[in-house]
PDB file of C-alpha atoms in Angstrom:
ATOM      1  CA  MET O1153     -52.558  18.740 -18.221  1.00 47.00           C
ATOM      2  CA  SER O1154     -49.862  18.745 -20.654  1.00 51.00           C
ATOM      3  CA  THR O1155     -51.359  16.630 -23.934  1.00 55.00           C
ATOM      4  CA  ALA O1156     -49.440  17.397 -26.729  1.00 54.00           C
ATOM      5  CA  MET O1157     -52.997  17.641 -28.481  1.00 58.00           C
ATOM      6  CA  ASN O1158     -52.129  21.257 -28.806  1.00 58.00           C
ATOM      7  CA  PHE O1159     -49.699  22.391 -31.386  1.00 59.00           C
ATOM      8  CA  SER O1160     -50.078  26.490 -31.195  1.00 57.00           C
ATOM      9  CA  ALA O1161     -50.071  26.285 -26.884  1.00 60.00           C
ATOM     10  CA  LYS O1162     -46.730  25.844 -25.555  1.00 64.00           C
ATOM     11  CA  SER O1163     -46.719  22.908 -23.459  1.00 68.00           C
ATOM     12  CA  PHE O1164     -44.356  23.104 -20.602  1.00 72.00           C
ATOM     13  CA  THR O1165     -41.595  19.993 -20.643  1.00 75.00           C
ATOM     14  CA  PRO O1166     -40.180  19.392 -16.875  1.00 79.00           C
ATOM     15  CA  ARG O1167     -36.501  19.128 -16.143  1.00 81.00           C
ATOM     16  CA  PRO O1168     -34.113  17.456 -13.820  1.00 81.00           C
ATOM     17  CA  PRO O1169     -33.023  19.820 -11.021  1.00 83.00           C
ATOM     18  CA  ASP O1170     -28.804  20.772 -11.338  1.00 82.00           C
ATOM     19  CA  LYS O1171     -28.249  18.683  -8.941  1.00 82.00           C
ATOM     20  CA  GLY O1172     -30.042  15.786  -8.428  1.00 81.00           C
ATOM     21  CA  ALA O1173     -32.712  14.140  -5.991  1.00 83.00           C
ATOM     22  CA  PHE O1174     -32.436  14.840  -2.148  1.00 82.00           C
ATOM     23  CA  PRO O1175     -31.407  11.834  -0.348  1.00 85.00           C
ATOM     24  CA  LEU O1176     -34.019  11.381   1.968  1.00 85.00           C
ATOM     25  CA  ASP O1177     -34.232  12.014   5.436  1.00 84.00           C
ATOM     26  CA  HIS O1178     -35.381   8.364   6.767  1.00 84.00           C
ATOM     27  CA  PHE O1179     -34.129   9.550  10.527  1.00 86.00           C
ATOM     28  CA  GLY O1180     -35.289  13.164  10.724  1.00 84.00           C
ATOM     29  CA  GLU O1181     -32.041  15.124  11.876  1.00 86.00           C
ATOM     30  CA  CYS O1182     -32.238  17.934  10.168  1.00 88.00           C
ATOM     31  CA  SER O1183     -36.090  18.234  11.139  1.00 90.00           C
ATOM     32  CA  ALA O1184     -35.216  21.102  14.231  1.00 91.00           C
ATOM     33  CA  PHE O1185     -33.423  23.355  11.225  1.00 92.00           C
ATOM     34  CA  LYS O1186     -37.005  22.131   8.941  1.00 92.00           C
ATOM     35  CA  GLU O1187     -39.068  23.540  11.915  1.00 92.00           C
ATOM     36  CA  ARG O1188     -36.941  26.453  12.612  1.00 92.00           C
ATOM     37  CA  PHE O1189     -37.480  26.980   9.250  1.00 93.00           C
ATOM     38  CA  MET O1190     -40.953  26.641   9.278  1.00 92.00           C
ATOM     39  CA  GLU O1191     -41.605  28.568  11.735  1.00 93.00           C
ATOM     40  CA  CYS O1192     -39.693  31.555  10.915  1.00 93.00           C
ATOM     41  CA  LEU O1193     -41.745  31.605   7.716  1.00 92.00           C
ATOM     42  CA  ARG O1194     -44.632  31.482   9.401  1.00 92.00           C
ATOM     43  CA  GLN O1195     -43.792  34.378  11.556  1.00 93.00           C
ATOM     44  CA  SER O1196     -42.740  36.596   8.825  1.00 92.00           C
ATOM     45  CA  GLY O1197     -46.277  36.277   6.598  1.00 91.00           C
ATOM     46  CA  TYR O1198     -44.254  33.722   4.281  1.00 91.00           C
ATOM     47  CA  GLU O1199     -41.508  35.413   2.832  1.00 91.00           C
ATOM     48  CA  SER O1200     -38.750  33.843   1.815  1.00 89.00           C
ATOM     49  CA  ALA O1201     -36.222  36.512   1.653  1.00 89.00           C
ATOM     50  CA  ALA O1202     -36.373  36.791   6.019  1.00 89.00           C
ATOM     51  CA  CYS O1203     -35.953  33.172   6.034  1.00 89.00           C
ATOM     52  CA  ARG O1204     -32.405  32.706   4.526  1.00 90.00           C
ATOM     53  CA  HIS O1205     -29.756  31.808   7.401  1.00 90.00           C
ATOM     54  CA  SER O1206     -32.393  29.656   8.680  1.00 91.00           C
ATOM     55  CA  ALA O1207     -32.617  28.405   5.025  1.00 91.00           C
ATOM     56  CA  MET O1208     -29.155  28.062   4.846  1.00 91.00           C
ATOM     57  CA  ALA O1209     -28.950  26.398   8.415  1.00 91.00           C
ATOM     58  CA  TYR O1210     -31.139  24.051   7.365  1.00 92.00           C
ATOM     59  CA  LEU O1211     -29.382  22.951   4.048  1.00 90.00           C
ATOM     60  CA  GLU O1212     -25.629  22.786   6.349  1.00 90.00           C
ATOM     61  CA  CYS O1213     -27.392  20.369   8.567  1.00 91.00           C
ATOM     62  CA  ARG O1214     -27.983  18.570   5.569  1.00 90.00           C
ATOM     63  CA  MET O1215     -24.251  18.301   4.066  1.00 89.00           C
ATOM     64  CA  ASP O1216     -23.240  17.689   7.081  1.00 90.00           C
ATOM     65  CA  ARG O1217     -25.106  14.279   7.226  1.00 88.00           C
ATOM     66  CA  GLN O1218     -24.224  13.746   4.213  1.00 86.00           C
ATOM     67  CA  LEU O1219     -27.897  14.294   3.389  1.00 85.00           C
ATOM     68  CA  MET O1220     -26.580  16.626   0.289  1.00 85.00           C
ATOM     69  CA  ALA O1221     -23.479  16.444  -1.930  1.00 84.00           C
ATOM     70  CA  ASN O1222     -21.082  19.018  -0.015  1.00 86.00           C
ATOM     71  CA  GLU O1223     -21.163  22.762  -1.812  1.00 85.00           C
ATOM     72  CA  PRO O1224     -20.386  26.023  -1.457  1.00 85.00           C
ATOM     73  CA  LEU O1225     -22.734  28.022   0.506  1.00 84.00           C
ATOM     74  CA  GLU O1226     -22.201  31.165  -2.482  1.00 83.00           C
ATOM     75  CA  LYS O1227     -22.743  28.753  -5.369  1.00 84.00           C
ATOM     76  CA  LEU O1228     -25.764  28.303  -3.842  1.00 85.00           C
ATOM     77  CA  GLY O1229     -27.245  31.559  -3.657  1.00 84.00           C
ATOM     78  CA  PHE O1230     -26.019  32.513  -0.163  1.00 85.00           C
ATOM     79  CA  LYS O1231     -23.110  34.506  -1.203  1.00 84.00           C
ATOM     80  CA  ASP O1232     -24.091  37.910   0.832  1.00 84.00           C
ATOM     81  CA  LEU O1233     -25.248  36.284   3.986  1.00 82.00           C
ATOM     82  CA  ILE O1234     -21.489  34.315   3.797  1.00 82.00           C
ATOM     83  CA  SER O1235     -19.667  37.805   3.597  1.00 82.00           C
ATOM     84  CA  GLU O1236     -21.996  38.652   6.718  1.00 80.00           C
ATOM     85  CA  LYS O1237     -21.213  35.871   8.817  1.00 77.00           C
ATOM     86  CA  SER O1238     -17.014  36.917   7.603  1.00 79.00           C
ATOM     87  CA  GLU O1239     -17.994  40.962   8.809  1.00 79.00           C
ATOM     88  CA  GLU O1240     -19.383  39.806  12.064  1.00 74.00           C
ATOM     89  CA  LYS O1241     -16.479  37.304  13.189  1.00 69.00           C
ATOM     90  CA  PRO O1242     -13.146  39.336  13.010  1.00 68.00           C
ATOM     91  CA  GLU O1243     -15.803  42.159  14.724  1.00 62.00           C
ATOM     92  CA  LYS O1244     -16.710  39.106  17.622  1.00 57.00           C
ATOM     93  CA  SER O1245     -13.112  38.458  18.094  1.00 53.00           C
TER      94      SER O1245
ATOM     95  CA  MET Y 333     -61.223  28.418 -98.052  1.00 55.00           C
ATOM     96  CA  ALA Y 334     -58.100  26.826 -96.854  1.00 59.00           C
ATOM     97  CA  LEU Y 335     -55.489  30.056 -96.890  1.00 65.00           C
ATOM     98  CA  CYS Y 336     -51.764  29.269 -96.497  1.00 66.00           C
ATOM     99  CA  GLY Y 337     -48.375  31.457 -95.867  1.00 63.00           C
ATOM    100  CA  PRO Y 338     -48.907  35.077 -96.206  1.00 69.00           C
ATOM    101  CA  ALA Y 339     -52.690  34.743 -97.182  1.00 70.00           C
ATOM    102  CA  TRP Y 340     -53.354  33.135 -93.387  1.00 68.00           C
ATOM    103  CA  ALA Y 341     -50.725  35.909 -92.245  1.00 67.00           C
ATOM    104  CA  ARG Y 342     -52.672  38.413 -93.075  1.00 73.00           C
ATOM    105  CA  TYR Y 343     -55.912  37.209 -92.060  1.00 72.00           C
ATOM    106  CA  ALA Y 344     -54.911  36.773 -89.037  1.00 65.00           C
ATOM    107  CA  HIS Y 345     -53.612  40.208 -89.000  1.00 68.00           C
ATOM    108  CA  GLY Y 346     -56.284  41.928 -90.088  1.00 69.00           C
ATOM    109  CA  LEU Y 347     -58.904  39.950 -87.347  1.00 72.00           C
ATOM    110  CA  ARG Y 348     -56.187  41.333 -84.925  1.00 69.00           C
ATOM    111  CA  LEU Y 349     -54.904  38.016 -83.812  1.00 62.00           C
ATOM    112  CA  GLY Y 350     -50.981  39.188 -84.621  1.00 57.00           C
ATOM    113  CA  ALA Y 351     -49.450  35.837 -85.969  1.00 59.00           C
ATOM    114  CA  LEU Y 352     -51.224  33.280 -85.106  1.00 59.00           C
ATOM    115  CA  PRO Y 353     -50.059  29.381 -85.885  1.00 60.00           C
ATOM    116  CA  ARG Y 354     -52.600  27.936 -88.410  1.00 57.00           C
ATOM    117  CA  PRO Y 355     -52.837  24.044 -88.126  1.00 57.00           C
ATOM    118  CA  GLY Y 356     -52.527  21.014 -90.422  1.00 55.00           C
ATOM    119  CA  LEU Y 357     -54.593  21.774 -93.923  1.00 56.00           C
ATOM    120  CA  CYS Y 358     -51.607  23.726 -95.822  1.00 57.00           C
ATOM    121  CA  GLY Y 359     -50.191  21.369 -96.960  1.00 53.00           C
ATOM    122  CA  ALA Y 360     -46.202  20.219 -97.059  1.00 52.00           C
ATOM    123  CA  ARG Y 361     -44.927  23.826 -96.009  1.00 52.00           C
ATOM    124  CA  GLY Y 362     -47.904  24.173 -93.140  1.00 50.00           C
ATOM    125  CA  VAL Y 363     -46.425  26.076 -89.790  1.00 50.00           C
ATOM    126  CA  ARG Y 364     -43.013  25.580 -90.498  1.00 54.00           C
ATOM    127  CA  GLY Y 365     -43.279  27.862 -93.479  1.00 55.00           C
ATOM    128  CA  SER Y 366     -44.877  30.881 -91.134  1.00 61.00           C
ATOM    129  CA  ASN Y 367     -42.033  30.010 -88.514  1.00 73.00           C
ATOM    130  CA  PRO Y 368     -39.916  32.863 -88.110  1.00 73.00           C
ATOM    131  CA  PHE Y 369     -37.077  31.552 -85.864  1.00 77.00           C
ATOM    132  CA  THR Y 370     -34.370  30.302 -87.033  1.00 84.00           C
ATOM    133  CA  ARG Y 371     -32.428  26.726 -86.467  1.00 85.00           C
ATOM    134  CA  GLN Y 372     -30.031  28.525 -84.701  1.00 87.00           C
ATOM    135  CA  GLN Y 373     -32.165  30.106 -82.305  1.00 88.00           C
ATOM    136  CA  GLU Y 374     -33.939  27.257 -81.541  1.00 88.00           C
ATOM    137  CA  GLU Y 375     -31.053  25.128 -80.796  1.00 89.00           C
ATOM    138  CA  GLU Y 376     -29.856  28.288 -78.796  1.00 91.00           C
ATOM    139  CA  TRP Y 377     -33.096  28.513 -77.082  1.00 90.00           C
ATOM    140  CA  ARG Y 378     -32.919  24.490 -75.934  1.00 91.00           C
ATOM    141  CA  ARG Y 379     -29.596  24.723 -74.553  1.00 92.00           C
ATOM    142  CA  ARG Y 380     -30.415  27.407 -72.073  1.00 93.00           C
ATOM    143  CA  ASN Y 381     -33.583  25.366 -71.182  1.00 93.00           C
ATOM    144  CA  ARG Y 382     -31.078  22.523 -70.814  1.00 93.00           C
ATOM    145  CA  SER Y 383     -29.283  24.432 -68.227  1.00 94.00           C
ATOM    146  CA  ALA Y 384     -31.882  25.969 -67.318  1.00 95.00           C
ATOM    147  CA  VAL Y 385     -32.966  22.758 -65.582  1.00 95.00           C
ATOM    148  CA  GLY Y 386     -30.168  22.137 -64.351  1.00 96.00           C
ATOM    149  CA  TYR Y 387     -30.455  24.884 -62.194  1.00 96.00           C
ATOM    150  CA  ILE Y 388     -33.494  24.580 -61.041  1.00 96.00           C
ATOM    151  CA  ALA Y 389     -32.360  20.532 -59.911  1.00 97.00           C
ATOM    152  CA  ALA Y 390     -29.601  21.427 -57.876  1.00 97.00           C
ATOM    153  CA  ALA Y 391     -31.938  23.877 -55.632  1.00 97.00           C
ATOM    154  CA  ALA Y 392     -34.326  21.546 -55.564  1.00 97.00           C
ATOM    155  CA  VAL Y 393     -31.487  19.053 -53.911  1.00 97.00           C
ATOM    156  CA  GLY Y 394     -30.600  21.914 -52.619  1.00 96.00           C
ATOM    157  CA  MET Y 395     -33.736  22.884 -50.303  1.00 96.00           C
ATOM    158  CA  VAL Y 396     -34.098  18.774 -49.304  1.00 96.00           C
ATOM    159  CA  GLY Y 397     -30.586  18.665 -48.287  1.00 95.00           C
ATOM    160  CA  LEU Y 398     -30.533  22.392 -46.110  1.00 95.00           C
ATOM    161  CA  SER Y 399     -34.345  21.387 -44.781  1.00 94.00           C
ATOM    162  CA  TYR Y 400     -31.862  17.811 -43.353  1.00 94.00           C
ATOM    163  CA  ALA Y 401     -28.508  20.326 -42.038  1.00 93.00           C
ATOM    164  CA  ALA Y 402     -31.480  22.813 -40.347  1.00 92.00           C
ATOM    165  CA  VAL Y 403     -32.514  19.976 -37.440  1.00 91.00           C
ATOM    166  CA  PRO Y 404     -29.527  19.905 -35.578  1.00 90.00           C
ATOM    167  CA  LEU Y 405     -28.146  23.297 -37.193  1.00 90.00           C
ATOM    168  CA  TYR Y 406     -31.888  24.870 -34.880  1.00 88.00           C
ATOM    169  CA  ARG Y 407     -31.004  22.644 -31.594  1.00 85.00           C
ATOM    170  CA  LEU Y 408     -27.361  25.033 -31.884  1.00 86.00           C
ATOM    171  CA  TYR Y 409     -28.968  28.252 -32.114  1.00 84.00           C
ATOM    172  CA  CYS Y 410     -31.756  27.329 -29.315  1.00 78.00           C
ATOM    173  CA  GLN Y 411     -29.114  26.077 -27.301  1.00 74.00           C
ATOM    174  CA  ALA Y 412     -26.474  29.449 -28.047  1.00 74.00           C
ATOM    175  CA  THR Y 413     -29.507  31.482 -27.243  1.00 72.00           C
ATOM    176  CA  GLY Y 414     -31.893  29.543 -24.454  1.00 61.00           C
ATOM    177  CA  LEU Y 415     -34.559  30.270 -27.136  1.00 60.00           C
ATOM    178  CA  GLY Y 416     -37.995  27.826 -26.485  1.00 56.00           C
ATOM    179  CA  GLY Y 417     -37.410  27.121 -22.881  1.00 52.00           C
ATOM    180  CA  THR Y 418     -34.474  25.236 -24.045  1.00 49.00           C
ATOM    181  CA  ALA Y 419     -32.151  24.525 -20.938  1.00 50.00           C
ATOM    182  CA  GLY Y 420     -29.111  26.532 -21.512  1.00 49.00           C
ATOM    183  CA  THR Y 421     -25.166  25.278 -20.993  1.00 47.00           C
ATOM    184  CA  GLY Y 422     -23.686  27.076 -18.352  1.00 50.00           C
ATOM    185  CA  SER Y 423     -26.561  26.939 -16.288  1.00 54.00           C
ATOM    186  CA  ASP Y 424     -24.767  25.773 -13.221  1.00 64.00           C
ATOM    187  CA  GLY Y 425     -23.235  26.779  -9.972  1.00 68.00           C
ATOM    188  CA  GLU Y 426     -21.332  29.939 -11.085  1.00 75.00           C
ATOM    189  CA  ARG Y 427     -24.829  31.431 -12.453  1.00 78.00           C
ATOM    190  CA  ILE Y 428     -26.488  30.980  -9.109  1.00 78.00           C
ATOM    191  CA  GLU Y 429     -23.293  32.886  -6.968  1.00 80.00           C
ATOM    192  CA  ARG Y 430     -23.146  35.895  -9.449  1.00 81.00           C
ATOM    193  CA  MET Y 431     -26.826  36.781 -10.393  1.00 83.00           C
ATOM    194  CA  GLU Y 432     -28.567  39.062  -8.297  1.00 84.00           C
ATOM    195  CA  PRO Y 433     -32.120  39.202  -7.143  1.00 85.00           C
ATOM    196  CA  VAL Y 434     -34.561  41.737  -8.769  1.00 84.00           C
ATOM    197  CA  ARG Y 435     -35.971  43.384  -6.033  1.00 86.00           C
ATOM    198  CA  ASP Y 436     -38.762  44.765  -7.223  1.00 87.00           C
ATOM    199  CA  ARG Y 437     -40.729  41.917  -8.432  1.00 86.00           C
ATOM    200  CA  LEU Y 438     -42.586  39.901  -5.554  1.00 90.00           C
ATOM    201  CA  ILE Y 439     -43.336  36.617  -7.308  1.00 92.00           C
ATOM    202  CA  ARG Y 440     -46.369  34.330  -4.936  1.00 93.00           C
ATOM    203  CA  VAL Y 441     -45.444  30.785  -5.443  1.00 93.00           C
ATOM    204  CA  THR Y 442     -48.412  28.255  -4.656  1.00 94.00           C
ATOM    205  CA  PHE Y 443     -47.692  25.128  -3.628  1.00 94.00           C
ATOM    206  CA  ASN Y 444     -49.974  22.001  -4.415  1.00 93.00           C
ATOM    207  CA  ALA Y 445     -49.630  18.335  -3.965  1.00 92.00           C
ATOM    208  CA  ASP Y 446     -51.434  15.134  -5.668  1.00 90.00           C
ATOM    209  CA  THR Y 447     -50.550  11.553  -6.062  1.00 90.00           C
ATOM    210  CA  HIS Y 448     -51.912   9.097  -8.716  1.00 89.00           C
ATOM    211  CA  ALA Y 449     -54.543   7.391  -7.582  1.00 85.00           C
ATOM    212  CA  SER Y 450     -53.117   4.140  -6.636  1.00 86.00           C
ATOM    213  CA  ILE Y 451     -50.107   5.649  -3.903  1.00 88.00           C
ATOM    214  CA  GLN Y 452     -51.533   5.442  -0.723  1.00 89.00           C
ATOM    215  CA  TRP Y 453     -49.247   7.621   0.195  1.00 89.00           C
ATOM    216  CA  ASN Y 454     -50.497  11.053   2.071  1.00 91.00           C
ATOM    217  CA  PHE Y 455     -48.600  13.919  -0.165  1.00 92.00           C
ATOM    218  CA  ARG Y 456     -48.864  17.964   0.773  1.00 92.00           C
ATOM    219  CA  PRO Y 457     -46.989  21.197   1.627  1.00 93.00           C
ATOM    220  CA  GLN Y 458     -45.788  21.927   4.837  1.00 93.00           C
ATOM    221  CA  GLN Y 459     -46.538  26.007   3.556  1.00 92.00           C
ATOM    222  CA  SER Y 460     -49.242  26.859   0.911  1.00 92.00           C
ATOM    223  CA  GLU Y 461     -47.777  29.973  -0.682  1.00 92.00           C
ATOM    224  CA  ILE Y 462     -43.863  31.574  -0.769  1.00 93.00           C
ATOM    225  CA  TYR Y 463     -43.282  34.961  -1.873  1.00 93.00           C
ATOM    226  CA  VAL Y 464     -40.012  34.891  -3.022  1.00 92.00           C
ATOM    227  CA  VAL Y 465     -37.874  37.611  -5.832  1.00 91.00           C
ATOM    228  CA  PRO Y 466     -36.419  36.080  -8.870  1.00 91.00           C
ATOM    229  CA  GLY Y 467     -32.335  35.771  -8.779  1.00 89.00           C
ATOM    230  CA  GLU Y 468     -32.326  34.418  -4.814  1.00 90.00           C
ATOM    231  CA  THR Y 469     -32.299  30.958  -4.040  1.00 91.00           C
ATOM    232  CA  ALA Y 470     -35.517  29.322  -2.073  1.00 92.00           C
ATOM    233  CA  LEU Y 471     -36.506  26.554  -0.287  1.00 92.00           C
ATOM    234  CA  ALA Y 472     -40.087  25.123   0.470  1.00 93.00           C
ATOM    235  CA  PHE Y 473     -40.910  21.445   1.833  1.00 93.00           C
ATOM    236  CA  TYR Y 474     -43.746  19.470   1.205  1.00 93.00           C
ATOM    237  CA  LYS Y 475     -44.039  16.038   3.205  1.00 92.00           C
ATOM    238  CA  ALA Y 476     -45.215  12.256   2.629  1.00 92.00           C
ATOM    239  CA  LYS Y 477     -46.305   9.794   5.304  1.00 91.00           C
ATOM    240  CA  ASN Y 478     -46.705   6.414   4.017  1.00 91.00           C
ATOM    241  CA  PRO Y 479     -49.823   5.367   6.426  1.00 91.00           C
ATOM    242  CA  THR Y 480     -49.612   1.405   5.244  1.00 90.00           C
ATOM    243  CA  ASP Y 481     -47.504  -1.577   6.724  1.00 90.00           C
ATOM    244  CA  LYS Y 482     -45.756  -2.151   3.513  1.00 90.00           C
ATOM    245  CA  PRO Y 483     -42.801  -0.058   2.635  1.00 89.00           C
ATOM    246  CA  ILE Y 484     -43.951   1.697  -0.997  1.00 89.00           C
ATOM    247  CA  ILE Y 485     -41.318   3.139  -3.174  1.00 89.00           C
ATOM    248  CA  GLY Y 486     -42.406   6.498  -5.234  1.00 89.00           C
ATOM    249  CA  ILE Y 487     -41.872   8.587  -7.739  1.00 89.00           C
ATOM    250  CA  SER Y 488     -42.392  11.852  -8.571  1.00 89.00           C
ATOM    251  CA  THR Y 489     -43.121  14.533 -11.788  1.00 88.00           C
ATOM    252  CA  TYR Y 490     -43.412  18.245 -11.523  1.00 89.00           C
ATOM    253  CA  ASN Y 491     -45.762  20.948 -13.554  1.00 89.00           C
ATOM    254  CA  VAL Y 492     -45.474  24.927 -13.656  1.00 90.00           C
ATOM    255  CA  VAL Y 493     -48.511  27.047 -14.458  1.00 86.00           C
ATOM    256  CA  PRO Y 494     -48.324  29.153 -16.147  1.00 86.00           C
ATOM    257  CA  PHE Y 495     -46.452  27.575 -18.890  1.00 84.00           C
ATOM    258  CA  GLU Y 496     -43.655  29.951 -19.652  1.00 84.00           C
ATOM    259  CA  ALA Y 497     -42.701  30.551 -17.036  1.00 87.00           C
ATOM    260  CA  GLY Y 498     -41.742  27.285 -16.573  1.00 85.00           C
ATOM    261  CA  GLN Y 499     -38.806  27.989 -18.454  1.00 85.00           C
ATOM    262  CA  TYR Y 500     -37.612  30.662 -15.440  1.00 88.00           C
ATOM    263  CA  PHE Y 501     -38.057  28.240 -12.554  1.00 89.00           C
ATOM    264  CA  ASN Y 502     -35.494  26.692 -12.340  1.00 88.00           C
ATOM    265  CA  LYS Y 503     -34.472  23.418  -9.207  1.00 89.00           C
ATOM    266  CA  ILE Y 504     -31.485  22.871  -7.692  1.00 89.00           C
ATOM    267  CA  GLN Y 505     -32.557  20.485  -6.003  1.00 88.00           C
ATOM    268  CA  CYS Y 506     -35.252  18.491  -5.523  1.00 87.00           C
ATOM    269  CA  PHE Y 507     -37.475  15.080  -4.859  1.00 87.00           C
ATOM    270  CA  CYS Y 508     -38.468  14.384  -8.454  1.00 84.00           C
ATOM    271  CA  PHE Y 509     -37.420  11.496 -11.303  1.00 84.00           C
ATOM    272  CA  GLU Y 510     -35.927   9.352  -8.509  1.00 84.00           C
ATOM    273  CA  GLU Y 511     -37.213   6.375  -6.548  1.00 86.00           C
ATOM    274  CA  GLN Y 512     -38.442   7.446  -2.794  1.00 87.00           C
ATOM    275  CA  ARG Y 513     -38.680   4.752  -0.603  1.00 88.00           C
ATOM    276  CA  LEU Y 514     -40.738   4.755   2.266  1.00 89.00           C
ATOM    277  CA  ASN Y 515     -41.291   2.735   5.010  1.00 90.00           C
ATOM    278  CA  PRO Y 516     -44.576   1.507   6.522  1.00 90.00           C
ATOM    279  CA  GLN Y 517     -45.893   4.136   8.727  1.00 90.00           C
ATOM    280  CA  GLU Y 518     -42.542   6.841   7.776  1.00 89.00           C
ATOM    281  CA  GLU Y 519     -43.023  10.480   7.649  1.00 90.00           C
ATOM    282  CA  VAL Y 520     -40.658  12.915   5.973  1.00 91.00           C
ATOM    283  CA  ASP Y 521     -39.765  15.662   4.592  1.00 90.00           C
ATOM    284  CA  MET Y 522     -39.183  16.684   1.207  1.00 91.00           C
ATOM    285  CA  PRO Y 523     -37.525  19.855   0.703  1.00 91.00           C
ATOM    286  CA  VAL Y 524     -37.528  21.670  -3.106  1.00 92.00           C
ATOM    287  CA  PHE Y 525     -34.689  24.798  -3.312  1.00 92.00           C
ATOM    288  CA  PHE Y 526     -34.999  25.915  -6.306  1.00 91.00           C
ATOM    289  CA  TYR Y 527     -34.995  29.772  -7.604  1.00 91.00           C
ATOM    290  CA  ILE Y 528     -36.762  32.158 -10.762  1.00 90.00           C
ATOM    291  CA  ASP Y 529     -33.888  32.961 -12.947  1.00 89.00           C
ATOM    292  CA  PRO Y 530     -33.724  37.017 -12.891  1.00 88.00           C
ATOM    293  CA  GLU Y 531     -34.239  37.422 -16.695  1.00 87.00           C
ATOM    294  CA  PHE Y 532     -37.840  36.722 -15.614  1.00 88.00           C
ATOM    295  CA  ALA Y 533     -37.728  40.098 -14.861  1.00 88.00           C
ATOM    296  CA  GLU Y 534     -36.653  40.963 -18.528  1.00 87.00           C
ATOM    297  CA  ASP Y 535     -39.312  39.329 -20.007  1.00 86.00           C
ATOM    298  CA  PRO Y 536     -42.163  41.283 -21.515  1.00 87.00           C
ATOM    299  CA  LYS Y 537     -43.873  38.555 -21.595  1.00 86.00           C
ATOM    300  CA  MET Y 538     -44.195  37.740 -17.616  1.00 86.00           C
ATOM    301  CA  ALA Y 539     -44.551  41.560 -17.034  1.00 86.00           C
ATOM    302  CA  LYS Y 540     -48.382  40.427 -15.670  1.00 88.00           C
ATOM    303  CA  VAL Y 541     -47.160  37.242 -14.399  1.00 88.00           C
ATOM    304  CA  ASP Y 542     -46.995  37.098 -10.214  1.00 89.00           C
ATOM    305  CA  LEU Y 543     -47.962  34.389  -9.756  1.00 92.00           C
ATOM    306  CA  ILE Y 544     -46.545  30.356  -9.876  1.00 92.00           C
ATOM    307  CA  THR Y 545     -48.346  27.402  -9.222  1.00 93.00           C
ATOM    308  CA  LEU Y 546     -46.006  24.703  -8.514  1.00 92.00           C
ATOM    309  CA  SER Y 547     -47.564  21.208  -8.403  1.00 91.00           C
ATOM    310  CA  TYR Y 548     -45.860  18.251  -7.266  1.00 92.00           C
ATOM    311  CA  THR Y 549     -47.334  14.637  -8.106  1.00 90.00           C
ATOM    312  CA  PHE Y 550     -46.138  11.176  -6.890  1.00 90.00           C
ATOM    313  CA  PHE Y 551     -46.717   8.223  -8.860  1.00 88.00           C
ATOM    314  CA  GLU Y 552     -46.038   4.783  -7.122  1.00 86.00           C
ATOM    315  CA  ALA Y 553     -43.112   3.173  -8.901  1.00 82.00           C
ATOM    316  CA  LYS Y 554     -43.488  -1.059  -9.845  1.00 77.00           C
ATOM    317  CA  GLU Y 555     -41.041  -3.149 -10.389  1.00 68.00           C
ATOM    318  CA  GLY Y 556     -39.266  -3.570 -13.822  1.00 63.00           C
ATOM    319  CA  GLN Y 557     -42.221  -0.088 -15.468  1.00 65.00           C
ATOM    320  CA  LYS Y 558     -39.729   1.971 -16.587  1.00 61.00           C
ATOM    321  CA  LEU Y 559     -41.390   5.877 -16.661  1.00 61.00           C
ATOM    322  CA  PRO Y 560     -41.328   8.303 -19.656  1.00 60.00           C
ATOM    323  CA  LEU Y 561     -38.593  10.380 -17.671  1.00 59.00           C
ATOM    324  CA  PRO Y 562     -37.629  13.852 -19.478  1.00 59.00           C
ATOM    325  CA  GLY Y 563     -33.828  12.423 -20.264  1.00 50.00           C
ATOM    326  CA  TYR Y 564     -33.253  11.632 -16.629  1.00 49.00           C
ATOM    327  CA  GLN Y 565     -30.944   8.784 -15.552  1.00 43.00           C
TER     328      GLN Y 565
END
């Protein structure tokens, strides 16, 4: 697909991921979260914005079980969801 | 008839030729006799010619030196301005934290999974497509199963079509370029966490692009085999 013989056309150079590779979830510890996320996707017509809560839950599960480097969720693009959560908490209590 | 000296000058002038050097036949005086320029002027010219040659030689050497210097300079320029898809310094957590989703550009990302002929995994995406907006992080899943009774180590690479959109497609974390080992009869979920750069919405070349295809291909990693991975160790 990206043979280097066409000098005029731009070719694609793959880039390594920013934070490296996910370790494999061999024991299926976060499969329940994944199923919830996939179910949400199917129901919302595969719209990513509607299922960000489930995505955040899945990533939190990975971080809890050492399947992902611990990172504050704001740095992963969930800043608005975090501020929603912190708004809800003082309301509830 | 041998015309020499002033006679030759008149002859040449009569033919509307102006000053014409007359070679050979005029005896000892020859061409020199009709040379109107003094020795001093000739020497002046020779000196100026030499310095001109010196300047030209210096310019040529300068050009060669510039062409060598251009390589690192251009690399610096590309990194600073991010032209040509070079990853800019600063693509990390702060950038993701600060980026705002561009709500009016909905992009459909379709997923494709391939395996090289020699690897016996069953590898497929768990969703055929997902709708994202630039500036918002998204999660997607692939699934891989090893149906054999031997552990197999795979390594993957990816591709993004259209190529020009590939420079805006940033993966925060995925499963590519590292060896992944699957035990016999094991099935795992492989997530891809990515986002499309908000600058995608500002690129005039991307104005008509609303479909991006992400394609992963798995190869079998054999012992001692080094795959040409893009600067990732």
